[in-house]
Tab-separated table of C-alpha atoms in Angstrom:
chain	number	residue	atom	x	y	z
A	12	PRO	CA	0.000	0.000	0.000
A	13	ALA	CA	1.061	3.562	-0.609
A	14	PRO	CA	2.560	5.267	2.463
A	15	PRO	CA	0.357	7.858	4.145
A	16	PRO	CA	0.984	11.467	3.093
A	17	LEU	CA	3.544	13.388	5.128
A	18	SER	CA	2.282	15.704	7.840
A	19	GLU	CA	2.982	19.427	7.697
A	20	LEU	CA	5.802	19.097	10.231
A	21	GLU	CA	7.334	16.118	8.438
A	22	ARG	CA	7.412	18.104	5.189
A	23	LEU	CA	8.949	21.026	7.059
A	24	ALA	CA	11.627	18.841	8.668
A	25	ALA	CA	12.495	17.289	5.304
A	26	GLY	CA	12.854	20.754	3.803
A	27	LEU	CA	15.090	21.938	6.648
A	28	LEU	CA	17.326	18.879	6.294
A	29	ALA	CA	17.554	19.449	2.549
A	30	ALA	CA	18.464	23.114	3.112
A	31	GLY	CA	21.582	22.070	5.054
A	32	GLU	CA	23.726	25.141	5.702
A	33	GLY	CA	20.741	27.344	4.907
A	34	ALA	CA	18.888	26.019	7.956
A	35	ARG	CA	21.584	25.802	10.601
A	36	LYS	CA	19.800	28.214	12.956
A	37	ILE	CA	16.011	27.953	13.216
A	38	THR	CA	13.935	30.202	15.472
A	39	VAL	CA	10.506	28.821	16.404
A	40	LEU	CA	8.116	31.486	17.678
A	41	GLY	CA	4.475	32.402	17.416
A	42	THR	CA	1.196	33.630	18.808
A	43	ALA	CA	-0.184	30.238	19.855
A	44	GLY	CA	-0.875	30.070	23.577
A	45	GLY	CA	0.258	27.786	26.357
A	46	GLU	CA	2.949	25.266	25.488
A	47	ALA	CA	1.997	25.082	21.790
A	48	VAL	CA	5.135	26.783	20.464
A	49	THR	CA	7.401	24.630	22.631
A	50	ALA	CA	5.556	21.418	21.705
A	51	THR	CA	5.852	22.292	18.013
A	52	ALA	CA	9.554	23.148	18.316
A	53	LEU	CA	10.118	19.843	20.118
A	54	SER	CA	8.365	17.861	17.398
A	55	ILE	CA	10.396	19.547	14.637
A	56	ALA	CA	13.663	19.075	16.538
A	57	ARG	CA	13.006	15.394	17.192
A	58	SER	CA	12.263	14.840	13.501
A	59	LEU	CA	15.527	16.516	12.489
A	60	ALA	CA	17.434	14.545	15.135
A	61	LEU	CA	16.561	11.308	13.348
A	62	GLU	CA	19.077	12.269	10.657
A	63	ALA	CA	21.256	15.067	12.054
A	64	ARG	CA	22.945	16.440	15.159
A	65	VAL	CA	20.362	18.759	16.687
A	66	VAL	CA	20.001	20.816	19.864
A	67	LEU	CA	16.810	22.540	21.003
A	68	VAL	CA	17.401	25.670	23.093
A	69	ASP	CA	14.621	26.743	25.438
A	70	LEU	CA	14.437	30.555	25.447
A	71	ALA	CA	10.714	30.639	26.175
A	72	GLY	CA	10.907	29.284	29.715
A	73	SER	CA	7.685	27.393	29.097
A	74	PRO	CA	6.890	26.025	32.579
A	75	GLN	CA	9.872	23.661	32.536
A	76	MET	CA	8.304	21.508	29.812
A	77	LEU	CA	11.621	20.694	28.139
A	78	ALA	CA	13.365	20.179	31.477
A	79	SER	CA	10.785	17.529	32.363
A	80	LEU	CA	11.683	15.624	29.172
A	81	SER	CA	15.420	15.724	29.835
A	82	VAL	CA	17.449	12.868	31.280
A	83	ASP	CA	18.612	15.486	33.820
A	84	PRO	CA	15.606	17.676	34.710
A	85	ALA	CA	17.580	19.583	37.367
A	86	ALA	CA	20.421	20.590	35.024
A	87	PRO	CA	21.394	24.275	34.921
A	88	GLY	CA	20.612	26.368	31.853
A	89	LEU	CA	21.622	29.460	29.925
A	90	ILE	CA	20.813	31.809	32.807
A	91	GLU	CA	23.183	29.940	35.123
A	92	LEU	CA	25.796	29.985	32.343
A	93	MET	CA	25.454	33.778	32.029
A	94	LEU	CA	25.856	34.124	35.814
A	95	GLY	CA	29.003	32.009	35.797
A	96	GLU	CA	27.327	29.348	37.911
A	97	ALA	CA	27.498	26.579	35.280
A	98	SER	CA	29.903	25.377	32.615
A	99	PHE	CA	28.997	25.185	28.937
A	100	SER	CA	29.095	21.389	28.929
A	101	SER	CA	26.846	21.105	32.003
A	102	ILE	CA	23.899	22.916	30.394
A	103	ILE	CA	23.587	20.428	27.499
A	104	THR	CA	21.369	17.455	28.325
A	105	LYS	CA	19.652	14.717	26.339
A	106	ASP	CA	16.017	14.124	25.475
A	107	GLN	CA	14.606	10.972	27.095
A	108	ALA	CA	12.807	9.896	23.919
A	109	SER	CA	15.225	10.672	21.062
A	110	ARG	CA	18.767	11.593	20.036
A	111	LEU	CA	17.915	15.268	20.475
A	112	HIS	CA	20.021	17.383	22.835
A	113	LEU	CA	18.395	20.039	25.033
A	114	VAL	CA	19.499	23.324	26.615
A	115	ASN	CA	17.136	24.920	29.126
A	116	ALA	CA	16.696	28.632	29.766
A	117	GLY	CA	17.381	28.179	33.458
A	118	ARG	CA	16.145	26.617	36.643
A	119	PRO	CA	12.731	27.568	38.098
A	120	GLY	CA	12.738	31.131	39.392
A	121	ALA	CA	15.926	32.093	37.527
A	122	ASP	CA	16.388	35.735	36.482
A	123	ARG	CA	15.247	35.961	32.835
A	124	SER	CA	16.904	39.369	32.425
A	125	GLN	CA	20.147	37.392	31.997
A	126	LEU	CA	18.825	36.330	28.575
A	127	GLN	CA	19.413	39.928	27.452
A	128	SER	CA	23.168	39.463	27.926
A	129	PRO	CA	25.276	39.968	24.772
A	130	ARG	CA	27.205	36.856	25.821
A	131	LEU	CA	24.161	34.718	25.066
A	132	ALA	CA	24.811	35.172	21.334
A	133	LEU	CA	28.311	33.749	21.889
A	134	ALA	CA	26.790	30.661	23.505
A	135	ILE	CA	24.441	30.161	20.541
A	136	ASP	CA	27.374	30.582	18.127
A	137	ALA	CA	29.288	27.933	20.053
A	138	LEU	CA	26.353	25.520	19.639
A	139	LEU	CA	26.266	26.278	15.903
A	140	ARG	CA	29.858	25.063	15.644
A	141	VAL	CA	28.921	21.715	17.227
A	142	TYR	CA	25.477	20.888	15.810
A	143	ASP	CA	24.018	20.586	12.309
A	144	HIS	CA	20.881	22.441	13.424
A	145	VAL	CA	20.263	24.709	16.420
A	146	LEU	CA	16.573	25.356	17.143
A	147	LEU	CA	15.616	28.260	19.373
A	148	ASP	CA	12.266	27.916	21.129
A	149	ALA	CA	11.485	31.634	21.452
A	150	GLY	CA	7.844	31.383	22.557
A	151	ASN	CA	6.190	34.729	21.841
A	152	ALA	CA	9.667	36.369	21.854
A	153	SER	CA	8.384	39.315	23.888
A	154	ASP	CA	11.450	39.720	26.118
A	155	LEU	CA	14.234	38.392	23.878
A	156	PRO	CA	16.777	40.437	21.848
A	157	ALA	CA	15.719	40.562	18.188
A	158	GLU	CA	19.293	40.233	16.936
A	159	LEU	CA	19.761	36.997	18.899
A	160	LEU	CA	16.751	35.441	17.172
A	161	THR	CA	17.204	36.799	13.640
A	162	ALA	CA	20.965	36.754	12.960
A	163	GLY	CA	21.662	34.063	10.365
A	164	ALA	CA	18.323	32.401	11.146
A	165	ARG	CA	15.142	31.336	9.473
A	166	ALA	CA	11.834	31.536	11.309
A	167	VAL	CA	9.136	28.925	11.837
A	168	VAL	CA	5.949	30.600	13.049
A	169	VAL	CA	3.377	28.751	15.178
A	170	PRO	CA	0.166	30.802	14.853
A	171	ASP	CA	-2.943	30.783	16.943
A	172	PRO	CA	-5.298	28.477	14.986
A	173	ASN	CA	-7.857	31.308	14.757
A	174	MET	CA	-5.385	33.830	13.335
A	175	PRO	CA	-6.825	35.260	10.064
A	176	ALA	CA	-4.956	34.697	6.804
A	177	GLU	CA	-4.332	38.424	6.374
A	178	ALA	CA	-2.721	38.665	9.824
A	179	ARG	CA	-0.542	35.631	9.082
A	180	SER	CA	0.671	37.200	5.854
A	181	GLN	CA	1.372	40.500	7.598
A	182	MET	CA	3.296	38.786	10.392
A	183	SER	CA	5.410	36.828	7.900
A	184	GLU	CA	6.326	40.032	6.081
A	185	GLN	CA	7.215	41.793	9.348
A	186	LEU	CA	9.510	38.949	10.360
A	187	ARG	CA	11.341	39.149	7.022
A	188	GLU	CA	11.742	42.881	7.526
A	189	VAL	CA	13.371	42.461	10.950
A	190	GLY	CA	16.017	40.151	9.515
A	191	PHE	CA	14.935	36.525	9.157
A	192	GLY	CA	16.322	34.920	6.013
A	193	ALA	CA	13.169	32.867	5.455
A	194	VAL	CA	9.822	32.540	7.193
A	195	THR	CA	7.597	29.439	7.317
A	196	MET	CA	4.080	30.011	8.656
A	197	LEU	CA	2.557	26.768	9.918
A	198	LYS	CA	-1.153	26.094	9.614
A	199	ALA	CA	-1.517	25.150	13.281
A	200	PRO	CA	0.521	24.024	16.315
A	201	VAL	CA	1.022	20.357	17.030
A	202	GLU	CA	-1.136	18.755	19.668
A	203	GLY	CA	0.472	18.836	23.107
A	204	ALA	CA	0.168	15.047	23.328
A	205	ASN	CA	2.973	14.753	20.753
A	206	ARG	CA	5.503	15.969	23.313
A	207	ASN	CA	6.222	12.429	24.496
A	208	GLN	CA	6.792	10.988	21.040
A	209	PRO	CA	10.259	10.757	19.463
A	210	GLY	CA	8.934	12.195	16.186
A	211	PRO	CA	5.691	12.944	14.349
A	212	ARG	CA	5.186	9.250	13.567
A	213	GLY	CA	6.692	8.042	16.838
A	214	VAL	CA	9.724	6.546	15.109
A	215	ALA	CA	12.327	5.563	17.659
A	216	ALA	CA	15.706	7.221	17.187
């Protein structure tokens, strides 16, 4: 029998893998509420990790969702790195369900103003030298430096499902204007239940 058609995220992941150097840094952001942006970023990252070296960086601080999926939920994150309380190697952990590597924003209650530090860009650059793809989970990006998210990056936008087509088009254009090399507007976020699966089809890595 013919294989089932690829899902939107599977097509996206295939395109990002094919883009190679053109998709080294991928910023996932959007207007979807709750953990939808993080769940979508996780699904994309796990798909890419089936065939490449991938790290997902939590900049959103989504109530410790990614930390709970790590083999070391209590590991320090970028905020502790900025404060000099953690080494670079200690902030990189592994996903329980795939080959994906994870970097958290910081431990619960950590000072998010540290994510405004210019040194954070150096940490992201260091990850880009190690991994084939670095995904930034930027949430709604409201308190993050634009340059950190846009420099050398392409955007994947996770919209609120009720967002009108005109608003989606306008948002895509605005993101190109602020510096993203390419913008992909998804139709809808993934379902939160997918967070525990290694990939969109649940293929073990």
